Amino acid sequence: MIELSLEIIISILIILSSILSLIAAIGLIRLPDTYTRAHAAGIGNTLGITIMMLALSLYFTYFSSVNLLPRIILALVFIFLTAPIANHLITRSAYHIGVPLTKKHKIDELYPVKKEEIQALRAERLQREVREEEDYEKVIQLTQLVDAMRDKRLLQHEQEEAEAFQAEIKTPLSPTEELNDDDDDNTN
């Protein structure tokens, strides 16, 4: 009887974990901006994985001779340490590079606190983009110059070949040259 109730509890936990992970995935698709998407992914997946690990610990404690509880606890600690930090860093970097909030957000509460730092980072990014654009334009100009020089050399070479061909056509062949040409054809 206890085994059956444990199996039911484990099944419910696994289904609940799957539902939470599905909700987090839907939140990634449906939510309007980076910040709310990161929140949905962080909270939903962390809670979903925690419930899944709880189900695993119950299963391996009661139905298996293998003791995986220390590994499961270690995995949970690792998840709890890394997932919130990763989400925080993602949203922080998004804010610093200027990813906009949704239109529903009327007030940016962090802006007055970090105004100078954010403006400096955004100005640096814009300067880098301008430099990259100027470098790109220089590369385009150099490429066009190289293409024009190559086309000019190619046209000049074609003209020289055409002049040489015309000069060769206009010069008559002597009888000895005709014989030498026939001998060359026979040797090949």
mmCIF file with all atom_site columns, C-alpha atoms in Angstrom, residues 10-176:
data_model
loop_
_atom_site.group_PDB
_atom_site.id
_atom_site.type_symbol
_atom_site.label_atom_id
_atom_site.label_alt_id
_atom_site.label_comp_id
_atom_site.label_asym_id
_atom_site.label_entity_id
_atom_site.label_seq_id
_atom_site.pdbx_PDB_ins_code
_atom_site.Cartn_x
_atom_site.Cartn_y
_atom_site.Cartn_z
_atom_site.occupancy
_atom_site.B_iso_or_equiv
_atom_site.pdbx_formal_charge
_atom_site.auth_seq_id
_atom_site.auth_comp_id
_atom_site.auth_asym_id
_atom_site.auth_atom_id
_atom_site.pdbx_PDB_model_num
ATOM 1   C CA . ILE A 1 10  ? 6.267  10.370 -7.495  1.00 0.00 ? 10  ILE A CA 1
ATOM 2   C CA . SER A 1 11  ? 4.077  10.368 -10.608 1.00 0.00 ? 11  SER A CA 1
ATOM 3   C CA . ILE A 1 12  ? 2.274  13.512 -9.454  1.00 0.00 ? 12  ILE A CA 1
ATOM 4   C CA . LEU A 1 13  ? 5.608  15.229 -8.761  1.00 0.00 ? 13  LEU A CA 1
ATOM 5   C CA . ILE A 1 14  ? 6.938  14.304 -12.207 1.00 0.00 ? 14  ILE A CA 1
ATOM 6   C CA . ILE A 1 15  ? 3.752  15.553 -13.894 1.00 0.00 ? 15  ILE A CA 1
ATOM 7   C CA . LEU A 1 16  ? 3.871  18.774 -11.844 1.00 0.00 ? 16  LEU A CA 1
ATOM 8   C CA . SER A 1 17  ? 7.527  19.255 -12.790 1.00 0.00 ? 17  SER A CA 1
ATOM 9   C CA . SER A 1 18  ? 6.697  18.754 -16.464 1.00 0.00 ? 18  SER A CA 1
ATOM 10  C CA . ILE A 1 19  ? 3.830  21.240 -16.255 1.00 0.00 ? 19  ILE A CA 1
ATOM 11  C CA . LEU A 1 20  ? 6.056  23.870 -14.625 1.00 0.00 ? 20  LEU A CA 1
ATOM 12  C CA . SER A 1 21  ? 8.737  23.384 -17.266 1.00 0.00 ? 21  SER A CA 1
ATOM 13  C CA . LEU A 1 22  ? 6.092  23.648 -19.986 1.00 0.00 ? 22  LEU A CA 1
ATOM 14  C CA . ILE A 1 23  ? 4.766  26.874 -18.456 1.00 0.00 ? 23  ILE A CA 1
ATOM 15  C CA . ALA A 1 24  ? 8.319  28.242 -18.377 1.00 0.00 ? 24  ALA A CA 1
ATOM 16  C CA . ALA A 1 25  ? 8.778  27.333 -22.049 1.00 0.00 ? 25  ALA A CA 1
ATOM 17  C CA . ILE A 1 26  ? 5.486  29.006 -22.968 1.00 0.00 ? 26  ILE A CA 1
ATOM 18  C CA . GLY A 1 27  ? 6.594  32.047 -20.957 1.00 0.00 ? 27  GLY A CA 1
ATOM 19  C CA . LEU A 1 28  ? 9.775  32.230 -23.029 1.00 0.00 ? 28  LEU A CA 1
ATOM 20  C CA . ILE A 1 29  ? 7.692  32.412 -26.168 1.00 0.00 ? 29  ILE A CA 1
ATOM 21  C CA . ARG A 1 30  ? 4.767  34.551 -25.040 1.00 0.00 ? 30  ARG A CA 1
ATOM 22  C CA . LEU A 1 31  ? 6.179  37.148 -22.651 1.00 0.00 ? 31  LEU A CA 1
ATOM 23  C CA . PRO A 1 32  ? 6.901  40.582 -24.153 1.00 0.00 ? 32  PRO A CA 1
ATOM 24  C CA . ASP A 1 33  ? 10.512 41.407 -23.275 1.00 0.00 ? 33  ASP A CA 1
ATOM 25  C CA . THR A 1 34  ? 13.846 39.949 -22.271 1.00 0.00 ? 34  THR A CA 1
ATOM 26  C CA . TYR A 1 35  ? 13.451 40.686 -18.595 1.00 0.00 ? 35  TYR A CA 1
ATOM 27  C CA . THR A 1 36  ? 10.142 38.909 -18.089 1.00 0.00 ? 36  THR A CA 1
ATOM 28  C CA . ARG A 1 37  ? 11.289 36.014 -20.268 1.00 0.00 ? 37  ARG A CA 1
ATOM 29  C CA . ALA A 1 38  ? 14.397 35.548 -18.154 1.00 0.00 ? 38  ALA A CA 1
ATOM 30  C CA . HIS A 1 39  ? 12.229 35.652 -15.033 1.00 0.00 ? 39  HIS A CA 1
ATOM 31  C CA . ALA A 1 40  ? 9.894  32.976 -16.401 1.00 0.00 ? 40  ALA A CA 1
ATOM 32  C CA . ALA A 1 41  ? 12.769 30.753 -17.435 1.00 0.00 ? 41  ALA A CA 1
ATOM 33  C CA . GLY A 1 42  ? 14.626 31.148 -14.160 1.00 0.00 ? 42  GLY A CA 1
ATOM 34  C CA . ILE A 1 43  ? 11.744 30.633 -11.760 1.00 0.00 ? 43  ILE A CA 1
ATOM 35  C CA . GLY A 1 44  ? 9.808  28.042 -13.767 1.00 0.00 ? 44  GLY A CA 1
ATOM 36  C CA . ASN A 1 45  ? 12.717 25.811 -14.684 1.00 0.00 ? 45  ASN A CA 1
ATOM 37  C CA . THR A 1 46  ? 14.379 26.039 -11.284 1.00 0.00 ? 46  THR A CA 1
ATOM 38  C CA . LEU A 1 47  ? 11.173 25.068 -9.515  1.00 0.00 ? 47  LEU A CA 1
ATOM 39  C CA . GLY A 1 48  ? 10.420 22.377 -12.125 1.00 0.00 ? 48  GLY A CA 1
ATOM 40  C CA . ILE A 1 49  ? 13.867 20.832 -11.788 1.00 0.00 ? 49  ILE A CA 1
ATOM 41  C CA . THR A 1 50  ? 13.639 20.989 -7.990  1.00 0.00 ? 50  THR A CA 1
ATOM 42  C CA . ILE A 1 51  ? 10.364 19.063 -7.995  1.00 0.00 ? 51  ILE A CA 1
ATOM 43  C CA . MET A 1 52  ? 11.807 16.555 -10.474 1.00 0.00 ? 52  MET A CA 1
ATOM 44  C CA . MET A 1 53  ? 14.834 16.035 -8.218  1.00 0.00 ? 53  MET A CA 1
ATOM 45  C CA . LEU A 1 54  ? 12.510 15.525 -5.245  1.00 0.00 ? 54  LEU A CA 1
ATOM 46  C CA . ALA A 1 55  ? 10.674 12.827 -7.207  1.00 0.00 ? 55  ALA A CA 1
ATOM 47  C CA . LEU A 1 56  ? 14.002 11.218 -8.112  1.00 0.00 ? 56  LEU A CA 1
ATOM 48  C CA . SER A 1 57  ? 15.173 11.236 -4.511  1.00 0.00 ? 57  SER A CA 1
ATOM 49  C CA . LEU A 1 58  ? 11.916 9.588  -3.376  1.00 0.00 ? 58  LEU A CA 1
ATOM 50  C CA . TYR A 1 59  ? 12.193 6.957  -6.087  1.00 0.00 ? 59  TYR A CA 1
ATOM 51  C CA . PHE A 1 60  ? 15.822 6.062  -5.466  1.00 0.00 ? 60  PHE A CA 1
ATOM 52  C CA . THR A 1 61  ? 15.373 6.110  -1.691  1.00 0.00 ? 61  THR A CA 1
ATOM 53  C CA . TYR A 1 62  ? 12.471 3.654  -1.600  1.00 0.00 ? 62  TYR A CA 1
ATOM 54  C CA . PHE A 1 63  ? 12.629 1.630  -4.816  1.00 0.00 ? 63  PHE A CA 1
ATOM 55  C CA . SER A 1 64  ? 16.318 1.221  -5.556  1.00 0.00 ? 64  SER A CA 1
ATOM 56  C CA . SER A 1 65  ? 19.317 -0.160 -3.771  1.00 0.00 ? 65  SER A CA 1
ATOM 57  C CA . VAL A 1 66  ? 21.491 2.584  -5.259  1.00 0.00 ? 66  VAL A CA 1
ATOM 58  C CA . ASN A 1 67  ? 21.938 5.609  -2.986  1.00 0.00 ? 67  ASN A CA 1
ATOM 59  C CA . LEU A 1 68  ? 21.812 8.660  -5.246  1.00 0.00 ? 68  LEU A CA 1
ATOM 60  C CA . LEU A 1 69  ? 20.601 11.104 -2.600  1.00 0.00 ? 69  LEU A CA 1
ATOM 61  C CA . PRO A 1 70  ? 23.989 12.860 -2.154  1.00 0.00 ? 70  PRO A CA 1
ATOM 62  C CA . ARG A 1 71  ? 24.298 13.335 -5.924  1.00 0.00 ? 71  ARG A CA 1
ATOM 63  C CA . ILE A 1 72  ? 20.761 14.668 -6.190  1.00 0.00 ? 72  ILE A CA 1
ATOM 64  C CA . ILE A 1 73  ? 21.382 17.120 -3.339  1.00 0.00 ? 73  ILE A CA 1
ATOM 65  C CA . LEU A 1 74  ? 24.616 18.220 -5.002  1.00 0.00 ? 74  LEU A CA 1
ATOM 66  C CA . ALA A 1 75  ? 22.791 18.750 -8.298  1.00 0.00 ? 75  ALA A CA 1
ATOM 67  C CA . LEU A 1 76  ? 20.108 20.810 -6.523  1.00 0.00 ? 76  LEU A CA 1
ATOM 68  C CA . VAL A 1 77  ? 22.730 22.966 -4.819  1.00 0.00 ? 77  VAL A CA 1
ATOM 69  C CA . PHE A 1 78  ? 24.455 23.503 -8.158  1.00 0.00 ? 78  PHE A CA 1
ATOM 70  C CA . ILE A 1 79  ? 21.154 24.455 -9.839  1.00 0.00 ? 79  ILE A CA 1
ATOM 71  C CA . PHE A 1 80  ? 20.206 26.831 -7.012  1.00 0.00 ? 80  PHE A CA 1
ATOM 72  C CA . LEU A 1 81  ? 23.612 28.501 -7.205  1.00 0.00 ? 81  LEU A CA 1
ATOM 73  C CA . THR A 1 82  ? 23.903 28.868 -10.969 1.00 0.00 ? 82  THR A CA 1
ATOM 74  C CA . ALA A 1 83  ? 20.400 29.458 -12.362 1.00 0.00 ? 83  ALA A CA 1
ATOM 75  C CA . PRO A 1 84  ? 19.544 32.683 -10.471 1.00 0.00 ? 84  PRO A CA 1
ATOM 76  C CA . ILE A 1 85  ? 23.012 34.103 -11.055 1.00 0.00 ? 85  ILE A CA 1
ATOM 77  C CA . ALA A 1 86  ? 22.839 33.321 -14.763 1.00 0.00 ? 86  ALA A CA 1
ATOM 78  C CA . ASN A 1 87  ? 19.412 34.919 -15.086 1.00 0.00 ? 87  ASN A CA 1
ATOM 79  C CA . HIS A 1 88  ? 20.553 37.974 -13.169 1.00 0.00 ? 88  HIS A CA 1
ATOM 80  C CA . LEU A 1 89  ? 23.616 38.395 -15.392 1.00 0.00 ? 89  LEU A CA 1
ATOM 81  C CA . ILE A 1 90  ? 21.567 37.960 -18.567 1.00 0.00 ? 90  ILE A CA 1
ATOM 82  C CA . THR A 1 91  ? 19.055 40.614 -17.557 1.00 0.00 ? 91  THR A CA 1
ATOM 83  C CA . ARG A 1 92  ? 21.762 42.929 -16.259 1.00 0.00 ? 92  ARG A CA 1
ATOM 84  C CA . SER A 1 93  ? 23.745 42.764 -19.480 1.00 0.00 ? 93  SER A CA 1
ATOM 85  C CA . ALA A 1 94  ? 20.547 43.248 -21.484 1.00 0.00 ? 94  ALA A CA 1
ATOM 86  C CA . TYR A 1 95  ? 19.771 46.365 -19.469 1.00 0.00 ? 95  TYR A CA 1
ATOM 87  C CA . HIS A 1 96  ? 23.287 47.743 -19.865 1.00 0.00 ? 96  HIS A CA 1
ATOM 88  C CA . ILE A 1 97  ? 23.376 47.322 -23.624 1.00 0.00 ? 97  ILE A CA 1
ATOM 89  C CA . GLY A 1 98  ? 20.051 49.081 -23.921 1.00 0.00 ? 98  GLY A CA 1
ATOM 90  C CA . VAL A 1 99  ? 17.476 46.369 -24.550 1.00 0.00 ? 99  VAL A CA 1
ATOM 91  C CA . PRO A 1 100 ? 14.229 48.315 -24.125 1.00 0.00 ? 100 PRO A CA 1
ATOM 92  C CA . LEU A 1 101 ? 11.506 47.560 -21.621 1.00 0.00 ? 101 LEU A CA 1
ATOM 93  C CA . THR A 1 102 ? 7.989  46.932 -22.881 1.00 0.00 ? 102 THR A CA 1
ATOM 94  C CA . LYS A 1 103 ? 5.628  49.822 -23.512 1.00 0.00 ? 103 LYS A CA 1
ATOM 95  C CA . LYS A 1 104 ? 3.645  48.785 -20.409 1.00 0.00 ? 104 LYS A CA 1
ATOM 96  C CA . HIS A 1 105 ? 6.531  49.812 -18.168 1.00 0.00 ? 105 HIS A CA 1
ATOM 97  C CA . LYS A 1 106 ? 5.965  53.492 -17.509 1.00 0.00 ? 106 LYS A CA 1
ATOM 98  C CA . ILE A 1 107 ? 8.909  54.025 -15.165 1.00 0.00 ? 107 ILE A CA 1
ATOM 99  C CA . ASP A 1 108 ? 12.404 52.610 -15.325 1.00 0.00 ? 108 ASP A CA 1
ATOM 100 C CA . GLU A 1 109 ? 13.215 52.438 -11.612 1.00 0.00 ? 109 GLU A CA 1
ATOM 101 C CA . LEU A 1 110 ? 16.844 51.445 -12.102 1.00 0.00 ? 110 LEU A CA 1
ATOM 102 C CA . TYR A 1 111 ? 17.713 54.275 -14.497 1.00 0.00 ? 111 TYR A CA 1
ATOM 103 C CA . PRO A 1 112 ? 18.158 57.079 -11.888 1.00 0.00 ? 112 PRO A CA 1
ATOM 104 C CA . VAL A 1 113 ? 20.469 54.865 -9.848  1.00 0.00 ? 113 VAL A CA 1
ATOM 105 C CA . LYS A 1 114 ? 22.665 53.733 -12.725 1.00 0.00 ? 114 LYS A CA 1
ATOM 106 C CA . LYS A 1 115 ? 22.171 56.684 -15.070 1.00 0.00 ? 115 LYS A CA 1
ATOM 107 C CA . GLU A 1 116 ? 25.822 57.667 -15.546 1.00 0.00 ? 116 GLU A CA 1
ATOM 108 C CA . GLU A 1 117 ? 27.102 54.111 -15.861 1.00 0.00 ? 117 GLU A CA 1
ATOM 109 C CA . ILE A 1 118 ? 24.410 53.186 -18.368 1.00 0.00 ? 118 ILE A CA 1
ATOM 110 C CA . GLN A 1 119 ? 24.973 56.307 -20.438 1.00 0.00 ? 119 GLN A CA 1
ATOM 111 C CA . ALA A 1 120 ? 28.724 55.651 -20.514 1.00 0.00 ? 120 ALA A CA 1
ATOM 112 C CA . LEU A 1 121 ? 28.211 52.038 -21.602 1.00 0.00 ? 121 LEU A CA 1
ATOM 113 C CA . ARG A 1 122 ? 25.688 53.023 -24.272 1.00 0.00 ? 122 ARG A CA 1
ATOM 114 C CA . ALA A 1 123 ? 27.951 55.825 -25.550 1.00 0.00 ? 123 ALA A CA 1
ATOM 115 C CA . GLU A 1 124 ? 30.865 53.394 -25.733 1.00 0.00 ? 124 GLU A CA 1
ATOM 116 C CA . ARG A 1 125 ? 28.709 50.910 -27.651 1.00 0.00 ? 125 ARG A CA 1
ATOM 117 C CA . LEU A 1 126 ? 27.584 53.614 -30.095 1.00 0.00 ? 126 LEU A CA 1
ATOM 118 C CA . GLN A 1 127 ? 31.175 54.761 -30.621 1.00 0.00 ? 127 GLN A CA 1
ATOM 119 C CA . ARG A 1 128 ? 32.228 51.172 -31.298 1.00 0.00 ? 128 ARG A CA 1
ATOM 120 C CA . GLU A 1 129 ? 29.373 50.775 -33.786 1.00 0.00 ? 129 GLU A CA 1
ATOM 121 C CA . VAL A 1 130 ? 30.382 54.010 -35.547 1.00 0.00 ? 130 VAL A CA 1
ATOM 122 C CA . ARG A 1 131 ? 34.007 52.843 -35.723 1.00 0.00 ? 131 ARG A CA 1
ATOM 123 C CA . GLU A 1 132 ? 32.905 49.492 -37.096 1.00 0.00 ? 132 GLU A CA 1
ATOM 124 C CA . GLU A 1 133 ? 30.710 51.229 -39.665 1.00 0.00 ? 133 GLU A CA 1
ATOM 125 C CA . GLU A 1 134 ? 33.577 53.520 -40.714 1.00 0.00 ? 134 GLU A CA 1
ATOM 126 C CA . ASP A 1 135 ? 35.905 50.522 -40.958 1.00 0.00 ? 135 ASP A CA 1
ATOM 127 C CA . TYR A 1 136 ? 33.272 48.711 -43.009 1.00 0.00 ? 136 TYR A CA 1
ATOM 128 C CA . GLU A 1 137 ? 32.955 51.682 -45.363 1.00 0.00 ? 137 GLU A CA 1
ATOM 129 C CA . LYS A 1 138 ? 36.752 51.794 -45.745 1.00 0.00 ? 138 LYS A CA 1
ATOM 130 C CA . VAL A 1 139 ? 36.808 48.100 -46.567 1.00 0.00 ? 139 VAL A CA 1
ATOM 131 C CA . ILE A 1 140 ? 34.049 48.604 -49.139 1.00 0.00 ? 140 ILE A CA 1
ATOM 132 C CA . GLN A 1 141 ? 35.960 51.498 -50.723 1.00 0.00 ? 141 GLN A CA 1
ATOM 133 C CA . LEU A 1 142 ? 39.193 49.489 -50.829 1.00 0.00 ? 142 LEU A CA 1
ATOM 134 C CA . THR A 1 143 ? 37.355 46.524 -52.309 1.00 0.00 ? 143 THR A CA 1
ATOM 135 C CA . GLN A 1 144 ? 35.839 48.731 -54.992 1.00 0.00 ? 144 GLN A CA 1
ATOM 136 C CA . LEU A 1 145 ? 39.259 50.246 -55.721 1.00 0.00 ? 145 LEU A CA 1
ATOM 137 C CA . VAL A 1 146 ? 40.865 46.799 -56.006 1.00 0.00 ? 146 VAL A CA 1
ATOM 138 C CA . ASP A 1 147 ? 38.016 45.607 -58.239 1.00 0.00 ? 147 ASP A CA 1
ATOM 139 C CA . ALA A 1 148 ? 38.385 48.671 -60.475 1.00 0.00 ? 148 ALA A CA 1
ATOM 140 C CA . MET A 1 149 ? 42.170 48.153 -60.742 1.00 0.00 ? 149 MET A CA 1
ATOM 141 C CA . ARG A 1 150 ? 41.675 44.456 -61.551 1.00 0.00 ? 150 ARG A CA 1
ATOM 142 C CA . ASP A 1 151 ? 39.066 45.284 -64.191 1.00 0.00 ? 151 ASP A CA 1
ATOM 143 C CA . LYS A 1 152 ? 41.376 47.900 -65.678 1.00 0.00 ? 152 LYS A CA 1
ATOM 144 C CA . ARG A 1 153 ? 44.286 45.422 -65.829 1.00 0.00 ? 153 ARG A CA 1
ATOM 145 C CA . LEU A 1 154 ? 42.029 42.755 -67.305 1.00 0.00 ? 154 LEU A CA 1
ATOM 146 C CA . LEU A 1 155 ? 40.744 45.150 -69.987 1.00 0.00 ? 155 LEU A CA 1
ATOM 147 C CA . GLN A 1 156 ? 44.290 46.278 -70.744 1.00 0.00 ? 156 GLN A CA 1
ATOM 148 C CA . HIS A 1 157 ? 45.433 42.651 -71.034 1.00 0.00 ? 157 HIS A CA 1
ATOM 149 C CA . GLU A 1 158 ? 42.531 41.813 -73.362 1.00 0.00 ? 158 GLU A CA 1
ATOM 150 C CA . GLN A 1 159 ? 43.373 44.813 -75.547 1.00 0.00 ? 159 GLN A CA 1
ATOM 151 C CA . GLU A 1 160 ? 47.032 43.762 -75.727 1.00 0.00 ? 160 GLU A CA 1
ATOM 152 C CA . GLU A 1 161 ? 46.041 40.229 -76.696 1.00 0.00 ? 161 GLU A CA 1
ATOM 153 C CA . ALA A 1 162 ? 43.645 41.529 -79.337 1.00 0.00 ? 162 ALA A CA 1
ATOM 154 C CA . GLU A 1 163 ? 46.357 43.816 -80.787 1.00 0.00 ? 163 GLU A CA 1
ATOM 155 C CA . ALA A 1 164 ? 48.863 40.963 -80.793 1.00 0.00 ? 164 ALA A CA 1
ATOM 156 C CA . PHE A 1 165 ? 46.342 38.695 -82.516 1.00 0.00 ? 165 PHE A CA 1
ATOM 157 C CA . GLN A 1 166 ? 45.556 41.358 -85.141 1.00 0.00 ? 166 GLN A CA 1
ATOM 158 C CA . ALA A 1 167 ? 49.273 41.877 -85.747 1.00 0.00 ? 167 ALA A CA 1
ATOM 159 C CA . GLU A 1 168 ? 49.782 38.131 -86.110 1.00 0.00 ? 168 GLU A CA 1
ATOM 160 C CA . ILE A 1 169 ? 46.930 37.854 -88.614 1.00 0.00 ? 169 ILE A CA 1
ATOM 161 C CA . LYS A 1 170 ? 48.287 40.671 -90.781 1.00 0.00 ? 170 LYS A CA 1
ATOM 162 C CA . THR A 1 171 ? 51.785 39.201 -91.114 1.00 0.00 ? 171 THR A CA 1
ATOM 163 C CA . PRO A 1 172 ? 52.010 36.640 -93.904 1.00 0.00 ? 172 PRO A CA 1
ATOM 164 C CA . LEU A 1 173 ? 53.631 33.293 -93.239 1.00 0.00 ? 173 LEU A CA 1
ATOM 165 C CA . SER A 1 174 ? 56.738 32.238 -95.145 1.00 0.00 ? 174 SER A CA 1
ATOM 166 C CA . PRO A 1 175 ? 56.775 28.768 -96.718 1.00 0.00 ? 175 PRO A CA 1
ATOM 167 C CA . THR A 1 176 ? 59.342 27.506 -94.198 1.00 0.00 ? 176 THR A CA 1
#
